[in-house]
Amino acid sequence: MSVDADTVRRVARLARIAVTEDDVPAMQNELNAILGFVEQLSEVDVSGVEPMTSVTPMEMKKRVDGVTEGDRASDIVANAPLTEDNFFLVPKVVE
Amino acid sequence: MTDLTGLTIAQAREKLTTKQISAVELTEAYIGAIEAANSSLNAYVAVTPDKAREMAKASDARIADGNAGALEGIPLGIKDLFATEGVHTQAASHILDGFKPRYESAVTANLWADGAVMLGKLNMDEFAMGSSNETSHYGPVKSPWRATGSHEDRVPGGSSGGSAAAVAARLCAGATATDTGGSIRQPAALTGTVGIKPTYGRCSRWGIAAFASSLDQAGPIARDVRDCAILLKSMASTDARDTTSVDREVPDYEASVGRSVKGLRIGIPKEYRMDGMPAEIETLWQQGIEWLRDAGAEIVDVSLPHTKYALPAYYIVAPAEASSNLARYDGVRYGLRVPGGNLAEMYENTRAEGFGREVKRRIMIGTYVLSAGYYDAYYLQAQKVRTLIKRDFETVYADGIDALLTPATPSAAFAIGDQEMNSDPVKMYLNDVFTVTVNMAGLPGLAVPAGLSGEGLPLGLQLIGRPFDEETLFAAGSVIEKAAGSFAPARWW
């Protein structure tokens, strides 16, 4: 399988990465080189094989559904580029 | 007085606890070494001398009070991927500009609780994506190693290139690192240092910027096997904040250093003999086999038939997980924000400017293989192949093999700016061909220096162990270390 220029633009949009028209051909070549390399996986017979979901055979740990920490709003917004009264500020979403 | 930066962690520990030297003196020696060398090597992206002095002073007070911890007064460098409270933490990326977390990673908190001293944050490939430390926003790290008679700058490997270079150049006593596909073992091998990626789940991932969560593991890079064992003991823990952290007591790894390997069965996987592998890598491997046999181990030829599929499967699984993990860098909560006409444009502009080329490439691949219509063909297939890769290891271990010996890298360090590596991403990815299998199967792997190439550059061997049997790796690794000797670069910086 190989990707065309439209697919590169669509994937970039899904990934929320702005690309210029100048970026597209190089990106397309690189993606196709990588996809060409991983193509060999299709020759492996995986019939009856379960996909790996956990690398160590252990049950997912669960914790009690309770509050363990909180009241740290000012810490949480401390590194944000733009905040007001402990809220993150973003460009207007709803007119 | 001899240069204190020449001491291993074990030697410094001895001198500190017997009060022959103070933690402040030791820390000052490293601060001086960093000031003299960092403009040449670019191993540190942030140096924290005030914090180091303060921590060293507190260490001296605890030593005086008889309350010394296991790493009391030992100056360490920390990979920029670990969150350190109030200190530069950017995964060597532009997108985390100015990020100073309000919390401490589990691994570094464990080190400070044992008395270690932080010297600063170490350079790395951006978000740990790379094998040469050339993808860093802060520029490449230069290896302290050069080919005999050459002035050409070599890479230290990656992604933990700053960690490996700083340890090799004696700019820290030891360093933290992380390994998703070989990022501890490959740079260790290329710089003549020792690095261990422990079993998945041994070190908490809490507070480490995530790349590929099912593969990421923290571990140390140090000057010798014993120092690695000492550091891993302090780094490893059980942590309720990481659901994959394992409920197992941390063994006294240092006790296994120098332990006999008599009767151990060491497997030699035939699939690691690759086409086009340089003769000196093959020779090194044979030498390692001889050393272990001479020490009483039994050498057994084994087969891991799915080895060749590990790297392609990795380049689906790791980018898929990365594309999801790196979705959080959106210009809202931390780091860089580049304005746009609306919210979506702000996201797109921020991520276009904030991520480097390799990171964007991997996010794009990950997004593509997870997108509707391709998920089964790529991602699901890769996860099934991953099951087969793990099964290969389980089969040889069930047959009574205790550990495997392989080369660590397919070649010695290449030059910074190598045309072939930089024009073909797949060529760069092949650096991890011997190490990536271990991450796919969640196993422990140790890289130990075993000799020099014809050009005079370090080469390493890799030992792969059973799950949570790091001790056998330390035992076998110390056999190789004892036979091979230690390797230090000639100072040019």
Tab-separated table of N, CA and C in Angstrom, chain B residues 25-96:
chain	number	residue	atom	x	y	z
B	25	GLU	N	32.454	18.290	47.727
B	25	GLU	CA	33.669	18.223	46.889
B	25	GLU	C	33.408	17.441	45.602
B	26	LEU	N	32.735	16.313	45.744
B	26	LEU	CA	32.466	15.464	44.586
B	26	LEU	C	31.574	16.197	43.581
B	27	THR	N	30.539	16.850	44.110
B	27	THR	CA	29.618	17.599	43.244
B	27	THR	C	30.337	18.753	42.542
B	28	GLU	N	31.182	19.469	43.287
B	28	GLU	CA	31.940	20.577	42.678
B	28	GLU	C	32.825	20.081	41.546
B	29	ALA	N	33.410	18.900	41.713
B	29	ALA	CA	34.271	18.350	40.662
B	29	ALA	C	33.464	18.127	39.384
B	30	TYR	N	32.242	17.624	39.542
B	30	TYR	CA	31.404	17.402	38.354
B	30	TYR	C	30.910	18.713	37.746
B	31	ILE	N	30.536	19.670	38.591
B	31	ILE	CA	30.091	20.962	38.055
B	31	ILE	C	31.218	21.593	37.236
B	32	GLY	N	32.441	21.495	37.749
B	32	GLY	CA	33.599	22.017	37.017
B	32	GLY	C	33.796	21.293	35.691
B	33	ALA	N	33.635	19.976	35.718
B	33	ALA	CA	33.819	19.186	34.489
B	33	ALA	C	32.762	19.549	33.450
B	34	ILE	N	31.525	19.753	33.914
B	34	ILE	CA	30.443	20.112	32.983
B	34	ILE	C	30.713	21.491	32.377
B	35	GLU	N	31.104	22.439	33.230
B	35	GLU	CA	31.380	23.798	32.732
B	35	GLU	C	32.476	23.782	31.674
B	36	ALA	N	33.458	22.908	31.868
B	36	ALA	CA	34.580	22.862	30.930
B	36	ALA	C	34.227	22.147	29.631
B	37	ALA	N	33.274	21.220	29.680
B	37	ALA	CA	33.066	20.336	28.528
B	37	ALA	C	31.764	20.550	27.777
B	38	ASN	N	30.754	21.113	28.441
B	38	ASN	CA	29.427	21.039	27.819
B	38	ASN	C	29.291	21.853	26.537
B	39	SER	N	30.059	22.942	26.417
B	39	SER	CA	29.948	23.712	25.172
B	39	SER	C	30.488	22.905	23.988
B	40	SER	N	31.383	21.952	24.250
B	40	SER	CA	31.877	21.090	23.170
B	40	SER	C	30.938	19.908	22.913
B	41	LEU	N	30.492	19.258	23.984
B	41	LEU	CA	29.768	17.986	23.812
B	41	LEU	C	28.254	18.158	23.721
B	42	ASN	N	27.708	19.225	24.339
B	42	ASN	CA	26.260	19.471	24.311
B	42	ASN	C	25.458	18.324	24.946
B	43	ALA	N	26.031	17.728	25.986
B	43	ALA	CA	25.361	16.590	26.640
B	43	ALA	C	24.229	17.054	27.553
B	44	TYR	N	24.410	18.198	28.206
B	44	TYR	CA	23.359	18.731	29.098
B	44	TYR	C	22.561	19.813	28.373
B	45	VAL	N	21.234	19.798	28.561
B	45	VAL	CA	20.410	20.894	28.050
B	45	VAL	C	20.089	21.891	29.160
B	46	ALA	N	20.274	21.476	30.406
B	46	ALA	CA	20.107	22.395	31.539
B	46	ALA	C	20.997	21.882	32.666
B	47	VAL	N	21.798	22.775	33.236
B	47	VAL	CA	22.650	22.406	34.367
B	47	VAL	C	22.073	23.098	35.600
B	48	THR	N	22.032	22.378	36.724
B	48	THR	CA	21.413	22.917	37.943
B	48	THR	C	22.427	22.945	39.088
B	49	PRO	N	23.468	23.794	38.950
B	49	PRO	CA	24.538	23.781	39.948
B	49	PRO	C	24.075	24.171	41.356
B	50	ASP	N	23.151	25.143	41.447
B	50	ASP	CA	22.712	25.570	42.785
B	50	ASP	C	21.981	24.442	43.490
B	51	LYS	N	21.093	23.802	42.750
B	51	LYS	CA	20.339	22.680	43.306
B	51	LYS	C	21.300	21.546	43.700
B	52	ALA	N	22.301	21.302	42.843
B	52	ALA	CA	23.267	20.239	43.118
B	52	ALA	C	24.033	20.526	44.410
B	53	ARG	N	24.475	21.759	44.564
B	53	ARG	CA	25.234	22.122	45.775
B	53	ARG	C	24.380	21.965	47.036
B	54	GLU	N	23.140	22.400	46.907
B	54	GLU	CA	22.210	22.308	48.040
B	54	GLU	C	21.974	20.834	48.419
B	55	MET	N	21.768	19.994	47.405
B	55	MET	CA	21.528	18.579	47.668
B	55	MET	C	22.778	17.912	48.249
B	56	ALA	N	23.960	18.309	47.734
B	56	ALA	CA	25.207	17.726	48.220
B	56	ALA	C	25.446	18.098	49.687
B	57	LYS	N	25.110	19.345	50.009
B	57	LYS	CA	25.263	19.791	51.396
B	57	LYS	C	24.375	18.967	52.330
B	58	ALA	N	23.142	18.744	51.877
B	58	ALA	CA	22.209	17.933	52.678
B	58	ALA	C	22.739	16.506	52.805
B	59	SER	N	23.370	15.998	51.744
B	59	SER	CA	23.956	14.652	51.796
B	59	SER	C	25.060	14.597	52.841
B	60	ASP	N	25.924	15.599	52.837
B	60	ASP	CA	27.005	15.614	53.828
B	60	ASP	C	26.453	15.623	55.244
B	61	ALA	N	25.353	16.359	55.441
B	61	ALA	CA	24.746	16.403	56.779
B	61	ALA	C	24.210	15.014	57.161
B	62	ARG	N	23.588	14.336	56.193
B	62	ARG	CA	23.049	12.998	56.511
B	62	ARG	C	24.171	11.994	56.759
B	63	ILE	N	25.273	12.136	55.993
B	63	ILE	CA	26.414	11.229	56.222
B	63	ILE	C	26.964	11.466	57.639
B	64	ALA	N	27.073	12.742	58.017
B	64	ALA	CA	27.584	13.076	59.342
B	64	ALA	C	26.689	12.523	60.442
B	65	ASP	N	25.373	12.514	60.158
B	65	ASP	CA	24.413	12.011	61.148
B	65	ASP	C	24.268	10.493	61.122
B	66	GLY	N	24.988	9.856	60.199
B	66	GLY	CA	24.850	8.400	60.082
B	66	GLY	C	23.556	7.957	59.422
B	67	ASN	N	22.962	8.849	58.618
B	67	ASN	CA	21.698	8.504	57.941
B	67	ASN	C	21.858	8.415	56.428
B	68	ALA	N	23.030	7.980	55.958
B	68	ALA	CA	23.280	7.982	54.513
B	68	ALA	C	22.384	6.984	53.787
B	69	GLY	N	21.830	7.423	52.652
B	69	GLY	CA	21.048	6.533	51.796
B	69	GLY	C	21.961	5.755	50.868
B	70	ALA	N	21.355	4.883	50.063
B	70	ALA	CA	22.131	3.991	49.202
B	70	ALA	C	22.931	4.743	48.140
B	71	LEU	N	22.476	5.945	47.778
B	71	LEU	CA	23.189	6.735	46.764
B	71	LEU	C	23.610	8.085	47.332
B	72	GLU	N	23.838	8.107	48.617
B	72	GLU	CA	24.095	9.393	49.275
B	72	GLU	C	25.271	10.140	48.651
B	73	GLY	N	24.975	11.358	48.161
B	73	GLY	CA	26.025	12.236	47.641
B	73	GLY	C	26.514	11.897	46.243
B	74	ILE	N	25.855	10.969	45.554
B	74	ILE	CA	26.306	10.571	44.213
B	74	ILE	C	25.677	11.494	43.152
B	75	PRO	N	26.489	12.235	42.393
B	75	PRO	CA	25.950	13.192	41.412
B	75	PRO	C	25.516	12.502	40.109
B	76	LEU	N	24.264	12.717	39.742
B	76	LEU	CA	23.689	12.052	38.572
B	76	LEU	C	23.173	13.065	37.555
B	77	GLY	N	23.168	12.654	36.300
B	77	GLY	CA	22.507	13.411	35.239
B	77	GLY	C	21.172	12.739	34.941
B	78	ILE	N	20.161	13.555	34.606
B	78	ILE	CA	18.812	13.035	34.385
B	78	ILE	C	18.385	13.340	32.947
B	79	LYS	N	17.957	12.307	32.247
B	79	LYS	CA	17.462	12.494	30.879
B	79	LYS	C	16.295	13.484	30.894
B	80	ASP	N	16.231	14.337	29.904
B	80	ASP	CA	15.228	15.413	29.874
B	80	ASP	C	13.794	14.888	29.767
B	81	LEU	N	13.620	13.586	29.632
B	81	LEU	CA	12.292	12.978	29.533
B	81	LEU	C	11.617	12.829	30.903
B	82	PHE	N	12.420	12.861	31.979
B	82	PHE	CA	11.889	12.670	33.334
B	82	PHE	C	11.422	14.004	33.906
B	83	ALA	N	10.219	14.038	34.446
B	83	ALA	CA	9.729	15.249	35.091
B	83	ALA	C	10.523	15.493	36.372
B	84	THR	N	11.086	16.697	36.484
B	84	THR	CA	11.806	17.099	37.687
B	84	THR	C	11.186	18.416	38.153
B	85	GLU	N	10.714	18.424	39.362
B	85	GLU	CA	9.920	19.539	39.867
B	85	GLU	C	10.660	20.876	39.780
B	86	GLY	N	10.040	21.812	39.089
B	86	GLY	CA	10.602	23.165	38.998
B	86	GLY	C	11.829	23.276	38.099
B	87	VAL	N	12.168	22.198	37.411
B	87	VAL	CA	13.384	22.174	36.595
B	87	VAL	C	13.030	21.800	35.146
B	88	HIS	N	13.699	22.476	34.191
B	88	HIS	CA	13.612	22.186	32.757
B	88	HIS	C	13.240	20.720	32.465
B	89	THR	N	12.094	20.499	31.820
B	89	THR	CA	11.653	19.149	31.438
B	89	THR	C	10.969	19.290	30.092
B	90	GLN	N	11.684	19.047	29.011
B	90	GLN	CA	11.107	19.335	27.702
B	90	GLN	C	11.221	18.197	26.704
B	91	ALA	N	11.701	17.028	27.139
B	91	ALA	CA	11.883	15.914	26.210
B	91	ALA	C	12.677	16.392	24.984
B	92	ALA	N	13.535	17.385	25.200
B	92	ALA	CA	14.351	17.988	24.133
B	92	ALA	C	13.510	18.424	22.940
B	93	SER	N	12.286	18.900	23.241
B	93	SER	CA	11.371	19.342	22.188
B	93	SER	C	11.073	20.828	22.311
B	94	HIS	N	10.830	21.454	21.179
B	94	HIS	CA	10.448	22.863	21.147
B	94	HIS	C	9.024	23.021	21.697
B	95	ILE	N	8.199	21.970	21.533
B	95	ILE	CA	6.784	22.117	21.888
B	95	ILE	C	6.579	22.223	23.397
B	96	LEU	N	7.574	21.809	24.188
B	96	LEU	CA	7.456	21.929	25.647
B	96	LEU	C	8.244	23.140	26.170
